[in-house]
C-alpha cells in the first residue's frame, strides 16, 4: 500500500468529502461540497491538507488517493464495524442521547468496543498523516475518542475537536456507561468547540464534576498542567455562493415553475430535513392540518411542501419514524385535501442544490421545528436565498440557529397551539414587517459565514494548549 500523504493540516471526519458515483464508464469519485469542505477548502489547498475518513461503502483498494486536488485517506470499516460503530454506537446510542432522549438510546458493550477500535484506527491514520507539529481537526460525535488517542501517539500535534450536535446536560450524559472515557477522549484536544455556549458549559461542568479537574470559565486545567479550552463556534454556510446561485435567472424561473405546478397558491409553506426524529416534521404538519381543519387556512390558498431526504434507513428508529410520518401525511391529505389540492406535498427524496435553492425561493414560509438541533443549516440557507427580503422563517428555539436568528418567528415545537398561532402570524404578517426581519436575518448570516467560522476556530486553536507544547515536543 502506498505510504500515507502527510501534511501540516489534517482533518479527521467520519465521512470523506467525496461520493462514489456510478456511470456507464464505471465508477468515479465526486467531491461532495458540504459546508465543512467549503469552509476548509482554502486551508486544505494552502497547506496541502489531508482528509482522513470513511468512504461510506466498501472499496477494492484503501490506498490514499487525490480527488480534485484533495488528498484523501480512506478508512476501512468491516460490515460488522459499520453496524456497531456507525449504525449502533454513533446513531443509536450517541445521537439520541445527545438529542435530549427524543428517542431511547440503546447501550451495547459490543457497539462500544467497535467504537473504540474504529476511533483508534482513525487516530493512527491521522497520526501517520500529520507532519511534525501539524494541526489536526477532528470532527463530530463519531470520533470523540480520537483526540486523546492521537495525543498519545503524537504529543507534538495541535488538536482541535468540533461537535456538530448538541452536547447534553449532566443528567442525560451520565446515563452513558462509558461517560468518563468520552470526556477523557475529548480532553485530548487543545480546543473543544461546540455549536452553543450551553454545550461548552455542559462539558466544562461534567469535566469538573466527574473527573475533578479545575475549570476557569472556558479553560480546563488538567493535573499535568496542560490546558484545554471549551468554547462555542456557531457553524454557518457559504453565504456568497448560495446567494449567487439563488440570483441565477434559471433558479428564479424554476421557482416560478414550482409555484405554478403547485397551483399558484397564496401561501407555500416549506420544510426541508433529513428524515430524522429530532426534526419535528410531524408536529409542523399536524399544526398545518389543524389550521385547515379549524378553518383558518384553506387548501386552495395554502400548501405545505415537505422534503424529507432519506437518512440512516438501516436504523430501526428511522424506519419507524418514516412509517409514522407517512401515515400522518396520508391521514391529513385524506381528511383535508381536495381533488388537485392535497394539503401536503411530501417528497421522500434528495434534490440537487439548484432545485433546493428554487424551493427556498418559491416558499413564502419556511418551517424549521426541531426538538433539538446543533445548529440547523436549512434555516440559514433559506434566508440566504431571500435576496429580495421577502418570506418568513418559523424557527424552533431548540435549534442552535435561534441564538443568532432572533428576528425569525421563534416557536416551541412541543406546543402545537403556539406553533399554529405563530405559523398563522407569519402567514398574515405585513410585507414591511417581513422585510425588516429578513434584512436582519440575512445580515447575520452574511457577516457570520462558514469561512468566518473556520477562521475563528483555527485562530483560537493556534493559541490553545501552548503551555503544554512549550514543555516539550516530539
Ligand atoms: C448536523 C447537525 C448542524 C437536505 N436535504 C437535501 C439537502 N439537504 C442539506 C440541507 C443542509 C444539510 O443537508 C442539512 O444540514 P442541517 O444543519 O439542517 O442538519 P443535519 O444534517 O442534522 O446536520 C446540525 C450540521 O450538522 C452542521 O454542523 O447544523 O444541527 O444535526 O445543508 O440543505 N441538500 C440537497 N438535497 C437534499 O435533498 N442538495
Short mmCIF file of C-alpha atoms and ligand atoms in Angstrom, two decimals:
data_model
loop_
_atom_site.label_atom_id
_atom_site.label_comp_id
_atom_site.label_asym_id
_atom_site.label_seq_id
_atom_site.Cartn_x
_atom_site.Cartn_y
_atom_site.Cartn_z
CA UNK A 1 0.00 0.00 0.00
CA UNK A 2 1.39 3.47 -0.86
CA UNK A 3 2.59 5.50 2.07
CA UNK A 4 0.06 7.93 3.52
CA UNK A 5 0.40 11.52 2.29
CA UNK A 6 1.49 13.86 5.07
CA UNK A 7 0.59 17.45 5.81
CA UNK A 8 0.75 20.27 8.33
CA UNK A 9 -3.08 20.28 8.31
CA UNK A 10 -5.19 17.15 8.74
CA UNK A 11 -8.96 16.76 9.03
CA UNK A 12 -10.43 13.58 10.52
CA UNK A 13 -14.16 13.14 9.98
CA UNK A 14 -16.40 10.08 9.89
CA UNK A 15 -17.03 10.55 6.16
CA UNK A 16 -14.67 11.52 3.39
CA UNK A 17 -15.88 14.59 1.48
CA UNK A 18 -16.49 12.55 -1.69
CA UNK A 19 -19.28 10.36 -3.05
CA UNK A 20 -18.91 7.35 -5.26
CA UNK A 21 -20.82 7.89 -8.50
CA UNK A 22 -21.61 5.05 -10.88
CA UNK A 23 -21.93 5.71 -14.59
CA UNK A 24 -21.61 3.79 -17.88
CA UNK A 25 -17.86 4.42 -17.90
CA UNK A 26 -17.54 2.82 -14.48
CA UNK A 27 -17.42 4.31 -11.04
CA UNK A 28 -15.65 7.50 -10.04
CA UNK A 29 -15.40 9.89 -7.10
CA UNK A 30 -17.07 13.24 -6.92
CA UNK A 31 -16.30 15.82 -4.25
CA UNK A 32 -19.49 16.46 -2.27
CA UNK A 33 -19.17 20.13 -1.35
CA UNK A 34 -20.78 20.14 2.09
CA UNK A 35 -20.28 23.05 4.46
CA UNK A 36 -17.20 21.56 6.01
CA UNK A 37 -15.35 21.08 2.71
CA UNK A 38 -16.30 24.59 1.62
CA UNK A 39 -15.02 26.03 4.89
CA UNK A 40 -11.82 24.07 4.90
CA UNK A 41 -11.04 24.13 1.20
CA UNK A 42 -8.88 27.29 1.29
CA UNK A 43 -6.87 25.97 4.26
CA UNK A 44 -6.72 22.50 2.78
CA UNK A 45 -5.37 23.80 -0.53
CA UNK A 46 -2.99 26.33 1.00
CA UNK A 47 -1.49 23.77 3.37
CA UNK A 48 -1.91 20.79 1.02
CA UNK A 49 -4.12 19.28 3.72
CA UNK A 50 -5.06 15.63 4.13
CA UNK A 51 -8.57 14.38 4.92
CA UNK A 52 -8.98 11.08 6.78
CA UNK A 53 -12.44 9.46 6.63
CA UNK A 54 -14.66 6.51 5.86
CA UNK A 55 -15.71 6.34 2.18
CA UNK A 56 -19.24 5.22 3.15
CA UNK A 57 -19.03 1.95 1.22
CA UNK A 58 -16.64 -0.96 0.80
CA UNK A 59 -13.79 -0.29 -1.65
CA UNK A 60 -11.49 -2.60 -3.63
CA UNK A 61 -8.49 -0.61 -2.52
CA UNK A 62 -7.94 1.55 0.53
CA UNK A 63 -4.86 3.26 -0.84
CA UNK A 64 -4.78 7.04 -0.28
CA UNK A 65 -5.84 8.97 -3.38
CA UNK A 66 -6.29 12.52 -4.63
CA UNK A 67 -9.57 13.91 -5.92
CA UNK A 68 -9.92 17.44 -7.26
CA UNK A 69 -6.70 18.40 -5.51
CA UNK A 70 -7.76 17.00 -2.11
CA UNK A 71 -5.53 14.29 -0.58
CA UNK A 72 -7.81 11.63 0.87
CA UNK A 73 -7.03 8.74 3.21
CA UNK A 74 -9.88 6.20 3.25
CA UNK A 75 -10.52 4.28 6.47
CA UNK A 76 -11.78 0.75 6.10
CA UNK A 77 -14.74 -0.48 8.15
CA UNK A 78 -15.87 -4.09 8.07
CA UNK A 79 -19.59 -4.80 7.73
CA UNK A 80 -19.76 -5.64 11.46
CA UNK A 81 -17.96 -2.40 12.35
CA UNK A 82 -20.32 -0.39 10.15
CA UNK A 83 -23.22 -1.92 12.09
CA UNK A 84 -21.73 -1.49 15.53
CA UNK A 85 -19.66 1.68 15.35
CA UNK A 86 -21.79 3.62 12.86
CA UNK A 87 -25.44 2.44 12.94
CA UNK A 88 -25.03 1.29 16.56
CA UNK A 89 -22.88 3.38 18.88
CA UNK A 90 -22.93 6.57 16.74
CA UNK A 91 -26.51 6.68 15.54
CA UNK A 92 -28.44 4.54 18.04
CA UNK A 93 -26.59 5.47 21.27
CA UNK A 94 -24.86 8.86 21.00
CA UNK A 95 -27.24 10.58 18.56
CA UNK A 96 -30.41 10.02 20.66
CA UNK A 97 -28.58 10.60 23.97
CA UNK A 98 -27.14 13.92 22.79
CA UNK A 99 -30.51 14.96 21.33
CA UNK A 100 -32.41 15.05 24.61
CA UNK A 101 -33.58 11.41 24.54
CA UNK A 102 -36.20 12.19 21.85
CA UNK A 103 -35.65 8.52 21.01
CA UNK A 104 -34.39 6.00 23.53
CA UNK A 105 -30.66 5.32 23.29
CA UNK A 106 -29.51 1.69 23.29
CA UNK A 107 -26.38 0.72 25.20
CA UNK A 108 -24.47 -2.31 23.95
CA UNK A 109 -20.97 -3.24 25.01
CA UNK A 110 -20.06 -4.70 21.62
CA UNK A 111 -21.02 -1.39 19.97
CA UNK A 112 -18.73 0.43 22.38
CA UNK A 113 -15.87 -1.99 21.68
CA UNK A 114 -16.24 -1.37 17.95
CA UNK A 115 -16.36 2.41 18.58
CA UNK A 116 -13.06 2.24 20.50
CA UNK A 117 -11.46 0.12 17.79
CA UNK A 118 -12.58 2.33 14.92
CA UNK A 119 -11.58 5.54 16.78
CA UNK A 120 -8.14 4.01 17.29
CA UNK A 121 -7.89 3.33 13.56
CA UNK A 122 -8.77 6.97 12.76
CA UNK A 123 -6.24 8.20 15.34
CA UNK A 124 -3.50 6.02 13.85
CA UNK A 125 -4.26 7.21 10.33
CA UNK A 126 -4.31 10.87 11.46
CA UNK A 127 -1.00 10.36 13.31
CA UNK A 128 0.56 8.96 10.13
CA UNK A 129 -0.73 11.85 8.05
CA UNK A 130 0.38 14.63 10.42
CA UNK A 131 3.75 16.28 9.86
CA UNK A 132 5.73 17.34 12.95
CA UNK A 133 3.76 19.99 14.89
CA UNK A 134 0.85 19.73 12.48
CA UNK A 135 -2.69 20.85 13.26
CA UNK A 136 -5.31 18.08 13.29
CA UNK A 137 -9.01 18.97 13.33
CA UNK A 138 -11.27 16.11 14.45
CA UNK A 139 -14.99 16.33 13.64
CA UNK A 140 -18.09 15.23 15.47
CA UNK A 141 -19.66 12.62 17.73
CA UNK A 142 -18.42 9.56 15.87
CA UNK A 143 -14.80 10.37 16.78
CA UNK A 144 -14.83 11.60 20.36
CA UNK A 145 -12.01 9.29 21.48
CA UNK A 146 -9.67 10.34 18.68
CA UNK A 147 -8.21 13.45 20.39
CA UNK A 148 -6.77 11.51 23.38
CA UNK A 149 -5.68 8.56 21.23
CA UNK A 150 -3.92 10.89 18.83
CA UNK A 151 -2.21 12.82 21.63
CA UNK A 152 -0.89 9.51 22.97
CA UNK A 153 0.62 8.73 19.56
CA UNK A 154 1.68 12.28 18.68
CA UNK A 155 2.13 14.65 21.62
CA UNK A 156 3.63 17.25 19.28
CA UNK A 157 0.49 17.98 17.23
CA UNK A 158 -2.10 20.65 17.90
CA UNK A 159 -5.53 19.05 18.18
CA UNK A 160 -8.91 20.67 17.66
CA UNK A 161 -12.29 18.97 18.03
CA UNK A 162 -15.68 20.27 16.89
CA UNK A 163 -19.03 18.75 17.89
CA UNK A 164 -21.76 19.41 15.32
CA UNK A 165 -24.64 18.24 17.51
CA UNK A 166 -25.79 19.43 20.95
CA UNK A 167 -23.74 18.42 23.99
CA UNK A 168 -26.16 17.22 26.67
CA UNK A 169 -26.55 18.33 30.29
CA UNK A 170 -25.01 16.27 33.11
CA UNK A 171 -28.25 14.45 33.97
CA UNK A 172 -28.51 12.95 30.48
CA UNK A 173 -24.83 12.45 29.76
CA UNK A 174 -24.28 10.47 32.94
CA UNK A 175 -26.52 7.67 31.64
CA UNK A 176 -23.73 6.71 29.27
CA UNK A 177 -21.90 3.67 30.68
CA UNK A 178 -18.65 4.95 29.11
CA UNK A 179 -19.14 8.59 30.17
CA UNK A 180 -15.69 9.20 31.65
CA UNK A 181 -13.97 7.61 28.68
CA UNK A 182 -15.72 10.04 26.32
CA UNK A 183 -14.79 13.04 28.47
CA UNK A 184 -11.18 11.89 28.65
CA UNK A 185 -11.20 11.30 24.89
CA UNK A 186 -12.30 14.87 24.19
CA UNK A 187 -9.81 16.29 26.68
CA UNK A 188 -7.03 15.05 24.41
CA UNK A 189 -7.78 18.16 22.29
CA UNK A 190 -6.33 21.63 22.89
CA UNK A 191 -9.61 23.22 21.89
CA UNK A 192 -13.06 21.59 22.05
CA UNK A 193 -15.65 23.51 20.03
CA UNK A 194 -19.43 23.39 20.41
CA UNK A 195 -22.32 24.97 18.49
CA UNK A 196 -23.80 26.79 21.50
CA UNK A 197 -22.37 28.25 24.72
CA UNK A 198 -24.59 25.79 26.65
CA UNK A 199 -22.75 22.83 25.12
CA UNK A 200 -19.39 24.23 26.17
CA UNK A 201 -20.57 24.88 29.72
CA UNK A 202 -22.20 21.42 29.98
CA UNK A 203 -18.85 19.93 29.01
CA UNK A 204 -16.83 22.03 31.49
CA UNK A 205 -19.29 21.19 34.28
CA UNK A 206 -19.10 17.45 33.54
CA UNK A 207 -15.31 17.55 33.49
CA UNK A 208 -15.33 19.30 36.87
CA UNK A 209 -17.93 17.06 38.48
CA UNK A 210 -16.96 13.70 37.05
CA UNK A 211 -13.20 14.00 36.60
CA UNK A 212 -12.46 16.58 39.30
CA UNK A 213 -10.44 18.87 37.02
CA UNK A 214 -10.21 22.58 37.76
CA UNK A 215 -12.09 24.87 35.39
CA UNK A 216 -11.93 28.64 34.96
CA UNK A 217 -14.69 29.80 32.65
CA UNK A 218 -13.81 28.23 29.27
CA UNK A 219 -10.43 26.90 30.43
CA UNK A 220 -9.88 23.44 31.92
CA UNK A 221 -6.63 22.69 33.75
CA UNK A 222 -5.54 19.06 33.76
CA UNK A 223 -3.49 17.53 36.59
CA UNK A 224 -0.31 17.64 34.44
CA UNK A 225 -0.80 21.39 33.90
CA UNK A 226 -1.97 21.08 30.30
CA UNK A 227 -4.88 23.38 29.43
CA UNK A 228 -7.90 22.65 27.29
CA UNK A 229 -10.33 25.31 26.08
CA UNK A 230 -14.06 24.64 25.59
CA UNK A 231 -15.90 27.31 23.60
CA UNK A 232 -18.79 27.79 21.20
CA UNK A 233 -18.36 28.38 17.47
CA UNK A 234 -21.78 28.51 15.75
CA UNK A 235 -21.31 26.92 12.33
CA UNK A 236 -22.63 28.62 9.21
CA UNK A 237 -22.92 28.30 5.43
CA UNK A 238 -21.24 29.65 2.33
CA UNK A 239 -23.47 32.74 2.05
CA UNK A 240 -21.84 34.22 -1.06
CA UNK A 241 -22.08 31.11 -3.19
CA UNK A 242 -25.69 30.27 -2.23
CA UNK A 243 -26.77 33.90 -2.65
CA UNK A 244 -25.21 33.89 -6.13
CA UNK A 245 -26.92 30.60 -7.01
CA UNK A 246 -30.31 31.91 -5.87
CA UNK A 247 -29.88 35.01 -8.05
CA UNK A 248 -29.36 32.98 -11.22
CA UNK A 249 -32.24 33.53 -13.68
CA UNK A 250 -32.70 29.77 -14.20
CA UNK A 251 -33.27 29.29 -10.48
CA UNK A 252 -35.87 32.08 -10.38
CA UNK A 253 -37.51 30.56 -13.44
CA UNK A 254 -37.61 27.14 -11.78
CA UNK A 255 -39.11 28.70 -8.62
CA UNK A 256 -41.86 30.26 -10.72
CA UNK A 257 -42.49 26.92 -12.37
CA UNK A 258 -42.71 25.20 -8.96
CA UNK A 259 -45.26 27.76 -7.80
CA UNK A 260 -47.30 27.23 -10.93
CA UNK A 261 -47.14 23.44 -10.53
CA UNK A 262 -48.50 23.89 -7.01
CA UNK A 263 -51.45 25.88 -8.36
CA UNK A 264 -50.08 29.35 -7.56
CA UNK A 265 -51.49 29.37 -4.03
CA UNK A 266 -51.25 32.42 -1.80
CA UNK A 267 -49.02 30.66 0.72
CA UNK A 268 -46.40 27.99 0.09
CA UNK A 269 -45.02 26.54 3.31
CA UNK A 270 -41.82 24.51 3.14
CA UNK A 271 -39.95 22.02 5.30
CA UNK A 272 -36.57 20.54 4.31
CA UNK A 273 -34.92 17.99 6.57
CA UNK A 274 -33.14 14.70 6.69
CA UNK A 275 -35.91 12.32 7.76
CA UNK A 276 -34.93 12.30 11.44
CA UNK A 277 -36.98 12.13 14.64
CA UNK A 278 -35.15 15.17 16.01
CA UNK A 279 -36.52 17.48 13.31
CA UNK A 280 -40.17 17.72 14.48
CA UNK A 281 -41.59 17.11 10.98
CA UNK A 282 -44.81 15.50 12.18
CA UNK A 283 -45.54 18.34 14.63
CA UNK A 284 -45.39 21.04 11.95
CA UNK A 285 -47.60 19.04 9.57
CA UNK A 286 -50.04 18.37 12.37
CA UNK A 287 -50.19 22.10 13.17
CA UNK A 288 -50.78 22.88 9.50
CA UNK A 289 -53.52 20.21 9.29
CA UNK A 290 -55.26 21.70 12.33
CA UNK A 291 -55.11 25.20 10.83
CA UNK A 292 -57.02 23.83 7.82
CA UNK A 293 -59.44 21.81 9.93
CA UNK A 294 -60.13 24.87 12.15
CA UNK A 295 -60.95 26.93 9.05
CA UNK A 296 -58.04 29.39 9.46
CA UNK A 297 -56.41 28.20 6.27
CA UNK A 298 -57.94 26.98 3.04
CA UNK A 299 -56.34 24.18 0.95
CA UNK A 300 -56.87 26.22 -2.20
CA UNK A 301 -54.85 29.09 -0.73
CA UNK A 302 -52.09 27.26 1.11
CA UNK A 303 -49.98 24.18 0.58
CA UNK A 304 -47.20 22.56 2.59
CA UNK A 305 -44.23 21.07 0.73
CA UNK A 306 -42.15 18.74 2.89
CA UNK A 307 -38.86 17.39 1.58
CA UNK A 308 -37.69 14.56 3.80
CA UNK A 309 -34.39 13.29 2.46
CA UNK A 310 -33.67 9.61 3.13
CA UNK A 311 -31.38 9.08 6.10
CA UNK A 312 -29.99 6.22 8.24
CA UNK A 313 -32.53 3.80 6.87
CA UNK A 314 -30.84 0.80 8.43
CA UNK A 315 -31.59 2.07 11.93
CA UNK A 316 -34.94 0.78 13.16
CA UNK A 317 -35.98 4.04 14.85
CA UNK A 318 -35.65 5.78 11.48
CA UNK A 319 -37.84 3.17 9.76
CA UNK A 320 -40.48 3.65 12.45
CA UNK A 321 -40.42 7.42 12.25
CA UNK A 322 -40.81 7.26 8.48
CA UNK A 323 -43.80 4.89 8.70
CA UNK A 324 -45.42 7.11 11.30
CA UNK A 325 -44.84 10.29 9.28
CA UNK A 326 -46.20 8.75 6.11
CA UNK A 327 -49.34 7.56 7.92
CA UNK A 328 -49.86 11.13 9.10
CA UNK A 329 -49.38 12.68 5.69
CA UNK A 330 -51.87 10.15 4.28
CA UNK A 331 -54.37 10.94 7.01
CA UNK A 332 -54.13 14.73 6.63
CA UNK A 333 -54.37 14.58 2.85
CA UNK A 334 -57.23 12.04 3.06
CA UNK A 335 -59.19 14.16 5.52
CA UNK A 336 -58.46 17.65 4.25
CA UNK A 337 -57.28 17.51 0.64
CA UNK A 338 -59.42 18.17 -2.43
CA UNK A 339 -59.00 16.91 -5.99
CA UNK A 340 -55.97 18.76 -7.34
CA UNK A 341 -55.32 20.31 -3.91
CA UNK A 342 -53.58 18.00 -1.47
CA UNK A 343 -52.77 19.78 1.80
CA UNK A 344 -49.25 18.37 1.86
CA UNK A 345 -46.79 17.53 -0.92
CA UNK A 346 -44.49 15.01 0.71
CA UNK A 347 -41.23 14.10 -1.06
CA UNK A 348 -39.04 11.35 0.32
CA UNK A 349 -36.06 12.20 -1.88
CA UNK A 350 -32.86 14.20 -2.23
CA UNK A 351 -32.56 17.01 -4.75
CA UNK A 352 -29.67 18.86 -6.38
CA UNK A 353 -28.53 22.16 -4.88
CA UNK A 354 -30.18 24.21 -7.65
CA UNK A 355 -33.55 22.60 -7.01
CA UNK A 356 -33.19 23.27 -3.27
CA UNK A 357 -32.45 26.93 -3.98
CA UNK A 358 -35.53 27.12 -6.25
CA UNK A 359 -37.67 25.59 -3.50
CA UNK A 360 -36.35 28.14 -0.99
CA UNK A 361 -37.17 30.92 -3.47
CA UNK A 362 -40.64 29.55 -4.09
CA UNK A 363 -41.58 29.25 -0.40
CA UNK A 364 -43.33 32.08 1.45
CA UNK A 365 -42.87 30.40 4.81
CA UNK A 366 -40.02 28.14 5.87
CA UNK A 367 -40.93 25.98 8.85
CA UNK A 368 -37.98 24.61 10.87
CA UNK A 369 -39.18 22.93 14.06
CA UNK A 370 -36.56 20.55 15.54
CA UNK A 371 -36.86 19.41 19.16
CA UNK A 372 -33.06 19.54 19.34
CA UNK A 373 -30.55 20.54 16.67
CA UNK A 374 -26.90 21.54 16.92
CA UNK A 375 -27.35 24.44 14.50
CA UNK A 376 -29.72 23.77 11.55
CA UNK A 377 -28.24 24.97 8.31
CA UNK A 378 -31.53 24.87 6.42
CA UNK A 379 -32.72 27.93 8.36
CA UNK A 380 -29.59 29.84 7.30
CA UNK A 381 -29.90 28.61 3.70
CA UNK A 382 -33.49 29.83 3.43
CA UNK A 383 -32.72 33.40 4.50
CA UNK A 384 -29.65 33.45 2.24
CA UNK A 385 -31.86 32.71 -0.78
CA UNK A 386 -34.35 35.51 0.06
CA UNK A 387 -32.34 38.31 -1.55
CA UNK A 388 -35.45 40.43 -2.10
CA UNK A 389 -36.19 40.44 1.65
CA UNK A 390 -39.48 38.57 1.30
CA UNK A 391 -40.55 35.39 3.08
CA UNK A 392 -40.79 34.34 6.71
CA UNK A 393 -38.82 31.91 8.82
CA UNK A 394 -40.54 29.98 11.60
CA UNK A 395 -37.77 28.58 13.77
CA UNK A 396 -37.60 26.35 16.83
CA UNK A 397 -35.97 27.75 19.96
CA UNK A 398 -34.24 24.37 20.24
CA UNK A 399 -32.18 24.85 17.08
CA UNK A 400 -28.74 26.35 17.68
CA UNK A 401 -29.57 28.80 14.87
CA UNK A 402 -32.14 30.51 17.12
CA UNK A 403 -29.28 32.12 19.12
CA UNK A 404 -28.36 34.13 16.05
CA UNK A 405 -31.57 34.29 14.00
CA UNK A 406 -33.51 36.25 16.57
CA UNK A 407 -35.75 38.01 14.05
CA UNK A 408 -37.28 34.70 12.98
CA UNK A 409 -40.74 33.74 14.25
CA UNK A 410 -39.49 31.65 17.18
CA UNK A 411 -41.53 28.66 18.40
CA UNK A 412 -41.54 25.84 20.91
CA UNK A 413 -42.33 22.82 18.71
CA UNK A 414 -43.79 20.88 21.66
CA UNK A 415 -46.55 23.48 21.88
CA UNK A 416 -48.87 22.72 18.96
CA UNK A 417 -51.21 25.64 19.71
CA UNK A 418 -48.24 28.01 19.90
CA UNK A 419 -46.93 26.59 16.64
CA UNK A 420 -50.32 27.13 14.93
CA UNK A 421 -50.54 30.64 16.27
CA UNK A 422 -47.02 31.54 15.12
CA UNK A 423 -47.42 29.96 11.66
CA UNK A 424 -50.60 31.95 11.21
CA UNK A 425 -48.97 35.17 12.43
CA UNK A 426 -46.13 34.63 9.94
CA UNK A 427 -48.62 33.99 7.12
CA UNK A 428 -50.53 37.17 7.97
CA UNK A 429 -47.57 39.47 8.66
CA UNK A 430 -47.29 42.65 6.58
CA UNK A 431 -44.60 42.76 3.86
CA UNK A 432 -42.85 45.66 5.64
CA UNK A 433 -42.59 43.67 8.84
CA UNK A 434 -41.28 40.63 6.94
CA UNK A 435 -38.71 42.72 5.07
CA UNK A 436 -37.47 44.25 8.32
CA UNK A 437 -36.96 40.81 9.82
CA UNK A 438 -35.45 39.28 6.68
CA UNK A 439 -32.90 42.07 6.25
CA UNK A 440 -31.62 41.48 9.77
CA UNK A 441 -31.55 37.69 9.31
CA UNK A 442 -29.62 37.94 6.07
CA UNK A 443 -27.14 40.38 7.55
CA UNK A 444 -26.43 37.97 10.38
CA UNK A 445 -25.66 35.06 8.03
CA UNK A 446 -23.70 37.23 5.58
CA UNK A 447 -21.48 38.60 8.35
CA UNK A 448 -21.02 35.21 10.04
CA UNK A 449 -20.44 32.81 7.18
CA UNK A 450 -18.68 29.45 7.09
CA UNK A 451 -15.27 30.96 6.33
CA UNK A 452 -15.54 33.17 9.42
CA UNK A 453 -16.47 30.10 11.47
CA UNK A 454 -13.43 28.09 10.34
CA UNK A 455 -11.12 31.04 10.75
CA UNK A 456 -12.27 31.80 14.24
CA UNK A 457 -11.87 28.16 15.35
CA UNK A 458 -8.47 27.72 13.73
CA UNK A 459 -7.18 31.06 15.03
CA UNK A 460 -8.17 30.13 18.58
CA UNK A 461 -6.64 26.69 18.12
CA UNK A 462 -3.32 28.31 17.20
CA UNK A 463 -3.15 29.89 20.66
CA UNK A 464 -4.65 27.00 22.67
CA UNK A 465 -2.58 24.44 24.52
CA UNK A 466 0.66 26.45 24.27
CA UNK A 467 1.65 25.70 27.83
CA UNK A 468 1.92 22.02 27.02
CA UNK A 469 3.86 22.39 23.81
CA UNK A 470 6.40 24.70 25.43
CA UNK A 471 7.08 21.94 27.96
CA UNK A 472 8.35 19.51 25.34
CA UNK A 473 7.75 18.14 21.86
CA UNK A 474 8.46 15.05 19.87
C1 LIG B 1 -25.77 18.24 11.51
C2 LIG B 1 -26.44 18.77 12.78
C3 LIG B 1 -25.75 21.09 12.12
C4 LIG B 1 -31.07 18.23 2.99
N1 LIG B 1 -31.79 17.60 2.05
C5 LIG B 1 -31.17 17.86 0.87
C6 LIG B 1 -30.05 18.65 1.12
N2 LIG B 1 -30.01 18.86 2.42
C7 LIG B 1 -28.96 19.66 3.08
C8 LIG B 1 -29.51 20.95 3.64
C9 LIG B 1 -28.42 21.29 4.68
C10 LIG B 1 -27.97 19.90 5.15
O1 LIG B 1 -28.40 18.96 4.17
C11 LIG B 1 -28.63 19.53 6.47
O2 LIG B 1 -27.99 20.25 7.49
P1 LIG B 1 -28.71 20.58 8.87
O3 LIG B 1 -27.86 21.54 9.61
O4 LIG B 1 -30.06 21.15 8.58
O5 LIG B 1 -28.91 19.21 9.64
P2 LIG B 1 -28.04 17.83 9.89
O6 LIG B 1 -27.94 17.02 8.66
O7 LIG B 1 -28.74 17.16 11.03
O8 LIG B 1 -26.56 18.34 10.32
C12 LIG B 1 -26.94 20.20 12.54
C13 LIG B 1 -24.96 20.45 10.98
O9 LIG B 1 -24.60 19.10 11.28
C14 LIG B 1 -23.68 21.24 10.68
O10 LIG B 1 -22.90 21.38 11.83
O11 LIG B 1 -26.26 22.32 11.69
O12 LIG B 1 -27.52 20.71 13.72
O13 LIG B 1 -27.53 17.93 13.18
O14 LIG B 1 -27.32 21.91 4.09
O15 LIG B 1 -29.68 21.90 2.64
N3 LIG B 1 -29.21 19.10 0.15
C15 LIG B 1 -29.50 18.73 -1.13
N4 LIG B 1 -30.57 17.93 -1.43
C16 LIG B 1 -31.43 17.49 -0.48
O16 LIG B 1 -32.39 16.79 -0.78
N5 LIG B 1 -28.70 19.16 -2.13
#
